[in-house]
Amino acid sequence: MSSRPNVGEAVVMGQSDSLPVKINEDGTDQLEVKGYQVHRGRCALACLAVLLTFGLLLILLVWRKDIKMWMFYKECPLQHASKILVKDSFGVFFEEDAQEERCGPILQPKTRFFVNKRVKYVWDIETLEFTRLQCYDANIECLSFHENPDGLNMQDVNERQQKYGANFIRITMRPVYHLILKEISNPFYLFQFYTIVVWMAQAYYDYSCLVLATTMIAVGSSVYERRKHMVALKKKVHVAGSAIVIRDGTEKRILTQQLVPGDILCINPLDDQVPFHCDAVLVEGTCSVDESMLTGESYPITKMPVPQDHETFEYEVHKRHILFNGTQLLQGRPEGNNVFLKAVVIRTGFMTSKGELIRAILFPKPIHFRFYADLIQVAILFLVFGLGGMIYSAYTWIRNGGNTKEIILHSLDIVTFVVPPMLPAALTATTAFAQRRLRDKKIFCLSAKHISLSGGVDVACFDKTGTLTETDIDLAGAIPIQEGEFRKPVPQLSTLPETHPLLQAAATCHTLIKVNDQMNGYSIDRKMFDATNWNFVNGPPGVNSAYGVETPFLVSSPLWNEKRESSFSPTVEYGLLKRFPFESAVKRMTVIAQRKGNKHYNVFIKGAPEIIAELCDPVTVPSNYYAVLKHYTIQGYRVIALAVKTLNPHFTWSHIQQMTRDEVEANPELIGLLVMRNQLKKETIPAIRILHEAHIRTVMVTGDNLQTAVTVAKDCDMIDRVQRVIQVEATIVPASIHGAQHLQVLYNDPLATPEFIAGTMKKMQDVHNGNYCFAMDGQSFELLRIHDAALLDKCIHRGKVFARMAPEHKQHLIEALQKIGRQVAMVGDGCNDCSALRTADAGISLSMADASVAAPFTSQETNISCVAPLICEGRTTLDAAFGTFQFAIGICFIFFVGVLMLYSISTTPSDFQYFIWDFGIAIVPFFTIGYATPPKYLHPRRPLRHLWAFLPLFSFFTFLAWQTIVLLIGWFYCHAQPWFEPYVFEPGKHPPNPSYEETTLFNLMSIGSIVAAFVFAPSPPYSRSSFSNKIFMIWAFGATILLLCVMFITNDGFVYWMNFKTPPHPEYTVVILVLGLAGGLFSFCWEKYLIRGWIYQWVWPRLNRLRPARHTYQKIEKELKSKPDWPKLGGKDISKDLEQEALQVEPPSPNEKGASDSVSGEDQIPSSSPGRNSLRDLVGRGKTTFRTFQGSRRGGYTINGPKLEQDYPHESIPLKVPVTNVEVSPSVSRSPLPKTTDEEYEYEFHPRPPSIPDEFLSAQSSPVQVLAIRPFEDEEHEVAPPPFEIDVEQRSPLSSRRGQGVFQLVDEKNAEQPDSDVQLLAYRASRRPSDLSPSQQRRHLNGHGPHPAE
């Protein structure tokens, strides 16, 4: 949509220089466009300017399309424009041609349009604006797909062919010369061309040819890789074939390129692996397709025919009816006795889902890497120095009487010293070495520039399922529900009777298919069905006589009865008649089935527990349903609810087929829960810990349940156990009599039960000690993104878990993190992560499917162990790039200063001196420095990423200063010798007469060049020592031997060849060698120990703390530190009214759906929430109970709450390992140490409020917390015994080994007067102070916990 309010304003805008017109403001491809027409006067002046600048202006016009349009064209209204200047959301300019076409009858006017990034934009004559061409399926009803069974006529086909184009994803192969011209338009290559011309004019052909050869190799390899990538993409995209369509009522076979939207496509399910060449809506029959090309997940997807109703068709909502381009048919079942499946084509070419994926590859997000921008800026700065040197050179040669040729050539030559011509090739080689090392680690890079970007990553985002956890999921057990009450949990689903509704629902409610006798489907469906031990077969073709209708699939009980006696036929058999596949929008799936022999039909429903409970009859939902649900979800288990419904026996199958999904699913009976276990991958926890030790934040971005995600984040150490997790819940409060509509934000504990929130949360509002993190779902994230960007920045800065995130939410999160100054890595394994992988600075795909091409990196190892090596490799590459640049500039400036000193007496080094220096000393380090290998660990600090910063510039200029001092000392020392003879200048002589100054300075410059390689070579902590670089050390040894030979060989022929003037005393040469080595040693120590050591490691971090925050996230952190009382648990923030009205609104009553009353009973499970009942009632059963307060690890530890509550009335699936061997020990006093500040940590945690009861504080600061209850064995024991010791299997971040724990007995009401009947052992367990260092003791007792990730 356009940003212009009316038509009149649009016309005015187009008539003068004005702001560009915005289109697609509501979409992802936001553009700004301006119209232009050719202006002859401007064209003539522009051509003249190009001639006067000898064609150099053309290079600027290639870089800047906007300048080109301004020079050759004039602005005009868009409806009259012949050229359109387009600026996309990344700031990239495109020059597009405005064209005309006729899509309708001959009498209709032609339509104006332009194409940008393969998307067509047409002129709307009503609004006078360009709009994106709407797809055929936009704003139409589902019923319309069934209204034209005879297909299109030829006139419609021709019009739509003209309007939408051919059904072909065209990959335009640019000519090789075009790619070469674009590549050499790089500023560095242009400077290389200038250098080659100047050196050729000076007859220095050797190095000129070398530079020309390396340039050609670099340009050729870049062009080859780009063209190779495009050819591979074209082969992958180009799929030729034919299709059967219905046109004018007859079936015709046409080429797939001739398909147009609206065609009725006939699909033969008997064809093996039929691929689809367009996006089409299924209208007849059902099928299963493989969408791994788009999703990266290889399970089949069931497609259903689009319903014949008046519902508006939406592409994103009705995906279950769409056959996507690039996917393959696995199995199909035509309707009735038909031969074909039928589908209506809705999108072709680049408008399809596959076309959008290819567009993202062809037009990726531009890489804004600061290093390369700084490279250009620093080069420009050095060119300024070169211009100064040019002026000085011209002055000295004129003063000394040089001829015109010498003045011009030497003045132009001095500029070639300030920017090394070999630098582009050296940086390319550095990246190539990194790519090869990554390939050896099974990490494949599609965009080499992202390697250096990965070195600056400070936030790593991870998908959960398939990335942190295993893709497969296991069934831990089932909990039946009957008559609105939970029954005894069942570890094995197959132990239920065959007639049990929960078993029958698990056997029927799925989307499994069988292809080539192989069961295919979702992992959850496979595990669930396998647990039933039932049989699955494809139904017979046509009508099944046993059911009277078609039965696509049949499931049956095992061939034995309930007594496990063998039988010839199954006891129970169901025909699966119709499936409603799972949809993320409704979070459930449904199957209509009929049991063999029954006349009525059954409906089985499976989905998210919250959704199913709302759908079911309230009478069938247990009163403690949500409490039991949270009991499992906070422990990381995935819970699925199942329901059943029996349809009216009088309903016929034809009547049921006409029912809507809502009617079919209305008011079912809740029959049970399935508890699924999704294990962490074994590589997850070590990889997360490595990133935390490197101070890299880790974030989980998943589509799973929030409580499950938080628990998994705790299990994998993504969230510290002593860190408070605060859930951010944003809701829109509608307008009422109390005020206008506004945004309300609540802050709660996601792992606390409703009773705990209602009863004790008020006492704990301030208990987070500054050590907290946020968790939120996708809906809250989207509301904050739209309505409160400032609060969103705070939440994502401290955010750890983002659950229920849609693909677009993941992309927005990455963009929001980048906006506040973070460099983000994203790791995912499916199509729903593709947009985030493309947006991230380092996107890593764990899938080798076609969808992975959207990510810069693809790991063959499908776990997150690849993240740390990639970041480490990126840091090494970045450090090597810095070293290569500083070395190249350093040696060039050494020669720049030395040659200027020689120019003062009108002499210059000879060609052979240049040859020795270029080929023997300088050229090899350009490529060997980048051969540095990464270390075996990640350093907590990121390397420098900006050349235009104090430390790199200070390092370079101080090195140049020390080397200049060495050259000056050598110059004056030479002049002070008694045998010194002044140089005699002869104009026009080449090579010039030898001189002592030339010999001395060449030796010192050569020594300085070798020293520069050691000074700027990559070194720990971001690379291994340069001594481990074998190629580099071989060069260093060879260059040293060569230099010694050059300095001390006095053979007349060699001296004449070098154009040296040998000093009469060899002691002089020794002094020059010692001078050069002394200066080099001082420079090496200055760089390695002062700049990279003391300044970088100690001074610079402290200066950074003193100066104002530069990045947005640093400002946010400073603001959060200044507000220790925000956020308050159980509190809320109310934003300004969304209707811009400053009215206070009463908050709505909290959702009581999660609150449930406890019911007494004998069979109860451990509760995860505190409650209101007496401890005597609980302990009276003689059980030892362990409770969870903030969440726990399976088989690890539990955390106590301030109170205890009666258990839920059903037995729990065994999840915990009990703590035993409790022994009483003498009292140990607790004397807290004073708080200390650790300057290495970014976060400064705040002390606990002294007014909070101690039992609450113990739950906040301990790495391990245990709660145990037991009856007193001694009835005379009236008082609480002293503290005791207990051996606990600790999984604390402080240490993984076992340790002694200190506990204290606390009563639920009064710690000084404990309950006389029970002991409540509830205090933190930590290692003894003797096991900890002093800093660890202070941090632990102050509630700081382990080393933070930031």
PDB file of N, CA, C and O in Angstrom, residues 100-150:
ATOM      1  N   GLU A 100       4.661  -1.700 -20.518  1.00  0.00           N
ATOM      2  CA  GLU A 100       3.216  -1.747 -20.706  1.00  0.00           C
ATOM      3  C   GLU A 100       2.834  -3.082 -21.336  1.00  0.00           C
ATOM      4  O   GLU A 100       3.603  -3.649 -22.123  1.00  0.00           O
ATOM      5  N   GLU A 101       1.659  -3.580 -20.962  1.00  0.00           N
ATOM      6  CA  GLU A 101       1.146  -4.816 -21.535  1.00  0.00           C
ATOM      7  C   GLU A 101      -0.380  -4.772 -21.518  1.00  0.00           C
ATOM      8  O   GLU A 101      -0.988  -4.019 -20.752  1.00  0.00           O
ATOM      9  N   ARG A 102      -0.999  -5.562 -22.378  1.00  0.00           N
ATOM     10  CA  ARG A 102      -2.451  -5.660 -22.418  1.00  0.00           C
ATOM     11  C   ARG A 102      -2.843  -7.063 -21.958  1.00  0.00           C
ATOM     12  O   ARG A 102      -2.528  -8.063 -22.591  1.00  0.00           O
ATOM     13  N   CYS A 103      -3.517  -7.145 -20.802  1.00  0.00           N
ATOM     14  CA  CYS A 103      -3.892  -8.433 -20.214  1.00  0.00           C
ATOM     15  C   CYS A 103      -5.347  -8.797 -20.490  1.00  0.00           C
ATOM     16  O   CYS A 103      -5.771  -9.910 -20.177  1.00  0.00           O
ATOM     17  N   GLY A 104      -6.137  -7.881 -21.021  1.00  0.00           N
ATOM     18  CA  GLY A 104      -7.540  -8.147 -21.252  1.00  0.00           C
ATOM     19  C   GLY A 104      -7.910  -8.005 -22.712  1.00  0.00           C
ATOM     20  O   GLY A 104      -7.068  -8.161 -23.611  1.00  0.00           O
ATOM     21  N   PRO A 105      -9.162  -7.703 -22.976  1.00  0.00           N
ATOM     22  CA  PRO A 105      -9.610  -7.514 -24.365  1.00  0.00           C
ATOM     23  C   PRO A 105      -8.866  -6.382 -25.043  1.00  0.00           C
ATOM     24  O   PRO A 105      -8.240  -5.532 -24.418  1.00  0.00           O
ATOM     25  N   ILE A 106      -8.945  -6.353 -26.355  1.00  0.00           N
ATOM     26  CA  ILE A 106      -8.185  -5.393 -27.162  1.00  0.00           C
ATOM     27  C   ILE A 106      -8.592  -3.968 -26.883  1.00  0.00           C
ATOM     28  O   ILE A 106      -7.809  -3.025 -27.031  1.00  0.00           O
ATOM     29  N   LEU A 107      -9.837  -3.770 -26.442  1.00  0.00           N
ATOM     30  CA  LEU A 107     -10.318  -2.408 -26.192  1.00  0.00           C
ATOM     31  C   LEU A 107      -9.859  -1.862 -24.848  1.00  0.00           C
ATOM     32  O   LEU A 107      -9.934  -0.660 -24.613  1.00  0.00           O
ATOM     33  N   GLN A 108      -9.410  -2.725 -23.953  1.00  0.00           N
ATOM     34  CA  GLN A 108      -8.965  -2.252 -22.655  1.00  0.00           C
ATOM     35  C   GLN A 108      -7.603  -1.578 -22.775  1.00  0.00           C
ATOM     36  O   GLN A 108      -6.779  -1.967 -23.597  1.00  0.00           O
ATOM     37  N   PRO A 109      -7.375  -0.531 -21.964  1.00  0.00           N
ATOM     38  CA  PRO A 109      -6.065   0.136 -22.023  1.00  0.00           C
ATOM     39  C   PRO A 109      -4.965  -0.782 -21.508  1.00  0.00           C
ATOM     40  O   PRO A 109      -5.200  -1.711 -20.739  1.00  0.00           O
ATOM     41  N   LYS A 110      -3.764  -0.490 -21.958  1.00  0.00           N
ATOM     42  CA  LYS A 110      -2.624  -1.278 -21.502  1.00  0.00           C
ATOM     43  C   LYS A 110      -2.320  -0.994 -20.042  1.00  0.00           C
ATOM     44  O   LYS A 110      -2.593   0.091 -19.524  1.00  0.00           O
ATOM     45  N   THR A 111      -1.737  -1.985 -19.401  1.00  0.00           N
ATOM     46  CA  THR A 111      -1.383  -1.884 -17.989  1.00  0.00           C
ATOM     47  C   THR A 111       0.106  -1.613 -17.858  1.00  0.00           C
ATOM     48  O   THR A 111       0.930  -2.286 -18.487  1.00  0.00           O
ATOM     49  N   ARG A 112       0.438  -0.605 -17.054  1.00  0.00           N
ATOM     50  CA  ARG A 112       1.841  -0.282 -16.790  1.00  0.00           C
ATOM     51  C   ARG A 112       2.349  -1.140 -15.635  1.00  0.00           C
ATOM     52  O   ARG A 112       1.630  -1.399 -14.666  1.00  0.00           O
ATOM     53  N   PHE A 113       3.603  -1.537 -15.716  1.00  0.00           N
ATOM     54  CA  PHE A 113       4.162  -2.367 -14.652  1.00  0.00           C
ATOM     55  C   PHE A 113       5.685  -2.271 -14.686  1.00  0.00           C
ATOM     56  O   PHE A 113       6.293  -1.809 -15.652  1.00  0.00           O
ATOM     57  N   PHE A 114       6.292  -2.709 -13.604  1.00  0.00           N
ATOM     58  CA  PHE A 114       7.738  -2.926 -13.570  1.00  0.00           C
ATOM     59  C   PHE A 114       7.996  -4.144 -12.699  1.00  0.00           C
ATOM     60  O   PHE A 114       7.150  -4.558 -11.890  1.00  0.00           O
ATOM     61  N   VAL A 115       9.149  -4.746 -12.883  1.00  0.00           N
ATOM     62  CA  VAL A 115       9.524  -5.962 -12.168  1.00  0.00           C
ATOM     63  C   VAL A 115      10.768  -5.682 -11.340  1.00  0.00           C
ATOM     64  O   VAL A 115      11.764  -5.170 -11.863  1.00  0.00           O
ATOM     65  N   ASN A 116      10.694  -6.009 -10.055  1.00  0.00           N
ATOM     66  CA  ASN A 116      11.833  -5.839  -9.154  1.00  0.00           C
ATOM     67  C   ASN A 116      11.998  -7.097  -8.328  1.00  0.00           C
ATOM     68  O   ASN A 116      11.040  -7.556  -7.686  1.00  0.00           O
ATOM     69  N   LYS A 117      13.182  -7.651  -8.350  1.00  0.00           N
ATOM     70  CA  LYS A 117      13.477  -8.885  -7.626  1.00  0.00           C
ATOM     71  C   LYS A 117      12.502  -9.999  -8.003  1.00  0.00           C
ATOM     72  O   LYS A 117      12.024 -10.744  -7.147  1.00  0.00           O
ATOM     73  N   ARG A 118      12.181 -10.103  -9.282  1.00  0.00           N
ATOM     74  CA  ARG A 118      11.293 -11.121  -9.844  1.00  0.00           C
ATOM     75  C   ARG A 118       9.842 -10.963  -9.393  1.00  0.00           C
ATOM     76  O   ARG A 118       9.043 -11.878  -9.579  1.00  0.00           O
ATOM     77  N   VAL A 119       9.508  -9.827  -8.821  1.00  0.00           N
ATOM     78  CA  VAL A 119       8.129  -9.560  -8.404  1.00  0.00           C
ATOM     79  C   VAL A 119       7.565  -8.473  -9.303  1.00  0.00           C
ATOM     80  O   VAL A 119       8.221  -7.447  -9.563  1.00  0.00           O
ATOM     81  N   LYS A 120       6.349  -8.672  -9.765  1.00  0.00           N
ATOM     82  CA  LYS A 120       5.703  -7.748 -10.688  1.00  0.00           C
ATOM     83  C   LYS A 120       4.851  -6.751  -9.929  1.00  0.00           C
ATOM     84  O   LYS A 120       4.067  -7.131  -9.048  1.00  0.00           O
ATOM     85  N   TYR A 121       4.997  -5.459 -10.254  1.00  0.00           N
ATOM     86  CA  TYR A 121       4.216  -4.392  -9.653  1.00  0.00           C
ATOM     87  C   TYR A 121       3.436  -3.697 -10.768  1.00  0.00           C
ATOM     88  O   TYR A 121       4.030  -3.245 -11.757  1.00  0.00           O
ATOM     89  N   VAL A 122       2.120  -3.611 -10.621  1.00  0.00           N
ATOM     90  CA  VAL A 122       1.248  -3.065 -11.667  1.00  0.00           C
ATOM     91  C   VAL A 122       0.674  -1.730 -11.211  1.00  0.00           C
ATOM     92  O   VAL A 122       0.523  -1.455 -10.020  1.00  0.00           O
ATOM     93  N   TRP A 123       0.352  -0.911 -12.195  1.00  0.00           N
ATOM     94  CA  TRP A 123      -0.177   0.429 -11.934  1.00  0.00           C
ATOM     95  C   TRP A 123      -1.686   0.355 -11.719  1.00  0.00           C
ATOM     96  O   TRP A 123      -2.421  -0.196 -12.524  1.00  0.00           O
ATOM     97  N   ASP A 124      -2.125   0.906 -10.605  1.00  0.00           N
ATOM     98  CA  ASP A 124      -3.552   0.957 -10.271  1.00  0.00           C
ATOM     99  C   ASP A 124      -4.083   2.319 -10.711  1.00  0.00           C
ATOM    100  O   ASP A 124      -3.693   3.358 -10.163  1.00  0.00           O
ATOM    101  N   ILE A 125      -4.985   2.314 -11.703  1.00  0.00           N
ATOM    102  CA  ILE A 125      -5.475   3.585 -12.242  1.00  0.00           C
ATOM    103  C   ILE A 125      -6.424   4.283 -11.286  1.00  0.00           C
ATOM    104  O   ILE A 125      -6.702   5.480 -11.449  1.00  0.00           O
ATOM    105  N   GLU A 126      -6.935   3.596 -10.295  1.00  0.00           N
ATOM    106  CA  GLU A 126      -7.844   4.224  -9.335  1.00  0.00           C
ATOM    107  C   GLU A 126      -7.072   4.955  -8.245  1.00  0.00           C
ATOM    108  O   GLU A 126      -7.404   6.087  -7.897  1.00  0.00           O
ATOM    109  N   THR A 127      -6.061   4.312  -7.703  1.00  0.00           N
ATOM    110  CA  THR A 127      -5.289   4.945  -6.621  1.00  0.00           C
ATOM    111  C   THR A 127      -4.037   5.640  -7.129  1.00  0.00           C
ATOM    112  O   THR A 127      -3.335   6.298  -6.351  1.00  0.00           O
ATOM    113  N   LEU A 128      -3.739   5.509  -8.428  1.00  0.00           N
ATOM    114  CA  LEU A 128      -2.541   6.104  -9.029  1.00  0.00           C
ATOM    115  C   LEU A 128      -1.286   5.698  -8.262  1.00  0.00           C
ATOM    116  O   LEU A 128      -0.487   6.524  -7.832  1.00  0.00           O
ATOM    117  N   GLU A 129      -1.103   4.409  -8.126  1.00  0.00           N
ATOM    118  CA  GLU A 129       0.075   3.893  -7.433  1.00  0.00           C
ATOM    119  C   GLU A 129       0.396   2.501  -7.965  1.00  0.00           C
ATOM    120  O   GLU A 129      -0.466   1.809  -8.526  1.00  0.00           O
ATOM    121  N   PHE A 130       1.640   2.106  -7.788  1.00  0.00           N
ATOM    122  CA  PHE A 130       2.051   0.752  -8.126  1.00  0.00           C
ATOM    123  C   PHE A 130       1.752  -0.157  -6.944  1.00  0.00           C
ATOM    124  O   PHE A 130       2.063   0.170  -5.784  1.00  0.00           O
ATOM    125  N   THR A 131       1.168  -1.298  -7.214  1.00  0.00           N
ATOM    126  CA  THR A 131       0.881  -2.291  -6.183  1.00  0.00           C
ATOM    127  C   THR A 131       1.401  -3.646  -6.651  1.00  0.00           C
ATOM    128  O   THR A 131       1.489  -3.915  -7.851  1.00  0.00           O
ATOM    129  N   ARG A 132       1.720  -4.483  -5.695  1.00  0.00           N
ATOM    130  CA  ARG A 132       2.208  -5.818  -6.017  1.00  0.00           C
ATOM    131  C   ARG A 132       1.089  -6.630  -6.652  1.00  0.00           C
ATOM    132  O   ARG A 132      -0.059  -6.587  -6.211  1.00  0.00           O
ATOM    133  N   LEU A 133       1.431  -7.358  -7.699  1.00  0.00           N
ATOM    134  CA  LEU A 133       0.433  -8.161  -8.397  1.00  0.00           C
ATOM    135  C   LEU A 133      -0.156  -9.191  -7.439  1.00  0.00           C
ATOM    136  O   LEU A 133       0.564  -9.989  -6.839  1.00  0.00           O
ATOM    137  N   GLN A 134      -1.465  -9.137  -7.278  1.00  0.00           N
ATOM    138  CA  GLN A 134      -2.123 -10.058  -6.366  1.00  0.00           C
ATOM    139  C   GLN A 134      -2.176 -11.457  -6.946  1.00  0.00           C
ATOM    140  O   GLN A 134      -2.330 -11.654  -8.154  1.00  0.00           O
ATOM    141  N   CYS A 135      -2.053 -12.429  -6.062  1.00  0.00           N
ATOM    142  CA  CYS A 135      -2.137 -13.818  -6.485  1.00  0.00           C
ATOM    143  C   CYS A 135      -3.588 -14.172  -6.823  1.00  0.00           C
ATOM    144  O   CYS A 135      -4.540 -13.504  -6.401  1.00  0.00           O
ATOM    145  N   TYR A 136      -3.737 -15.225  -7.568  1.00  0.00           N
ATOM    146  CA  TYR A 136      -5.067 -15.667  -7.990  1.00  0.00           C
ATOM    147  C   TYR A 136      -5.941 -16.016  -6.799  1.00  0.00           C
ATOM    148  O   TYR A 136      -7.166 -15.839  -6.839  1.00  0.00           O
ATOM    149  N   ASP A 137      -5.346 -16.500  -5.701  1.00  0.00           N
ATOM    150  CA  ASP A 137      -6.124 -16.951  -4.547  1.00  0.00           C
ATOM    151  C   ASP A 137      -6.450 -15.838  -3.562  1.00  0.00           C
ATOM    152  O   ASP A 137      -6.989 -16.114  -2.494  1.00  0.00           O
ATOM    153  N   ALA A 138      -6.122 -14.604  -3.889  1.00  0.00           N
ATOM    154  CA  ALA A 138      -6.371 -13.506  -2.958  1.00  0.00           C
ATOM    155  C   ALA A 138      -7.856 -13.147  -2.934  1.00  0.00           C
ATOM    156  O   ALA A 138      -8.486 -12.959  -3.982  1.00  0.00           O
ATOM    157  N   ASN A 139      -8.401 -13.102  -1.728  1.00  0.00           N
ATOM    158  CA  ASN A 139      -9.780 -12.625  -1.494  1.00  0.00           C
ATOM    159  C   ASN A 139     -10.834 -13.413  -2.265  1.00  0.00           C
ATOM    160  O   ASN A 139     -11.753 -12.849  -2.849  1.00  0.00           O
ATOM    161  N   ILE A 140     -10.693 -14.729  -2.290  1.00  0.00           N
ATOM    162  CA  ILE A 140     -11.722 -15.552  -2.910  1.00  0.00           C
ATOM    163  C   ILE A 140     -12.204 -16.568  -1.886  1.00  0.00           C
ATOM    164  O   ILE A 140     -11.510 -16.874  -0.904  1.00  0.00           O
ATOM    165  N   GLU A 141     -13.403 -17.092  -2.102  1.00  0.00           N
ATOM    166  CA  GLU A 141     -13.982 -18.063  -1.191  1.00  0.00           C
ATOM    167  C   GLU A 141     -13.537 -19.471  -1.562  1.00  0.00           C
ATOM    168  O   GLU A 141     -13.212 -19.757  -2.732  1.00  0.00           O
ATOM    169  N   CYS A 142     -13.536 -20.347  -0.569  1.00  0.00           N
ATOM    170  CA  CYS A 142     -13.157 -21.739  -0.822  1.00  0.00           C
ATOM    171  C   CYS A 142     -14.100 -22.394  -1.828  1.00  0.00           C
ATOM    172  O   CYS A 142     -13.683 -23.256  -2.609  1.00  0.00           O
ATOM    173  N   LEU A 143     -15.355 -21.964  -1.821  1.00  0.00           N
ATOM    174  CA  LEU A 143     -16.326 -22.555  -2.718  1.00  0.00           C
ATOM    175  C   LEU A 143     -15.986 -22.311  -4.180  1.00  0.00           C
ATOM    176  O   LEU A 143     -16.315 -23.118  -5.056  1.00  0.00           O
ATOM    177  N   SER A 144     -15.304 -21.206  -4.464  1.00  0.00           N
ATOM    178  CA  SER A 144     -15.026 -20.847  -5.857  1.00  0.00           C
ATOM    179  C   SER A 144     -14.103 -21.841  -6.547  1.00  0.00           C
ATOM    180  O   SER A 144     -14.104 -21.935  -7.775  1.00  0.00           O
ATOM    181  N   PHE A 145     -13.320 -22.602  -5.794  1.00  0.00           N
ATOM    182  CA  PHE A 145     -12.443 -23.598  -6.418  1.00  0.00           C
ATOM    183  C   PHE A 145     -13.235 -24.760  -7.013  1.00  0.00           C
ATOM    184  O   PHE A 145     -12.708 -25.502  -7.842  1.00  0.00           O
ATOM    185  N   HIS A 146     -14.482 -24.924  -6.583  1.00  0.00           N
ATOM    186  CA  HIS A 146     -15.296 -26.036  -7.068  1.00  0.00           C
ATOM    187  C   HIS A 146     -16.303 -25.604  -8.136  1.00  0.00           C
ATOM    188  O   HIS A 146     -17.067 -26.438  -8.618  1.00  0.00           O
ATOM    189  N   GLU A 147     -16.323 -24.322  -8.492  1.00  0.00           N
ATOM    190  CA  GLU A 147     -17.411 -23.802  -9.325  1.00  0.00           C
ATOM    191  C   GLU A 147     -17.173 -23.957 -10.822  1.00  0.00           C
ATOM    192  O   GLU A 147     -18.079 -23.717 -11.609  1.00  0.00           O
ATOM    193  N   ASN A 148     -15.989 -24.313 -11.240  1.00  0.00           N
ATOM    194  CA  ASN A 148     -15.712 -24.388 -12.679  1.00  0.00           C
ATOM    195  C   ASN A 148     -15.079 -25.729 -13.019  1.00  0.00           C
ATOM    196  O   ASN A 148     -13.870 -25.822 -13.293  1.00  0.00           O
ATOM    197  N   PRO A 149     -15.866 -26.812 -13.008  1.00  0.00           N
ATOM    198  CA  PRO A 149     -15.289 -28.144 -13.269  1.00  0.00           C
ATOM    199  C   PRO A 149     -14.795 -28.330 -14.692  1.00  0.00           C
ATOM    200  O   PRO A 149     -14.003 -29.232 -14.961  1.00  0.00           O
ATOM    201  N   ASP A 150     -15.242 -27.486 -15.634  1.00  0.00           N
ATOM    202  CA  ASP A 150     -14.814 -27.628 -17.034  1.00  0.00           C
ATOM    203  C   ASP A 150     -13.500 -26.934 -17.324  1.00  0.00           C
ATOM    204  O   ASP A 150     -12.986 -27.004 -18.444  1.00  0.00           O
TER     205      ASP A 150
END
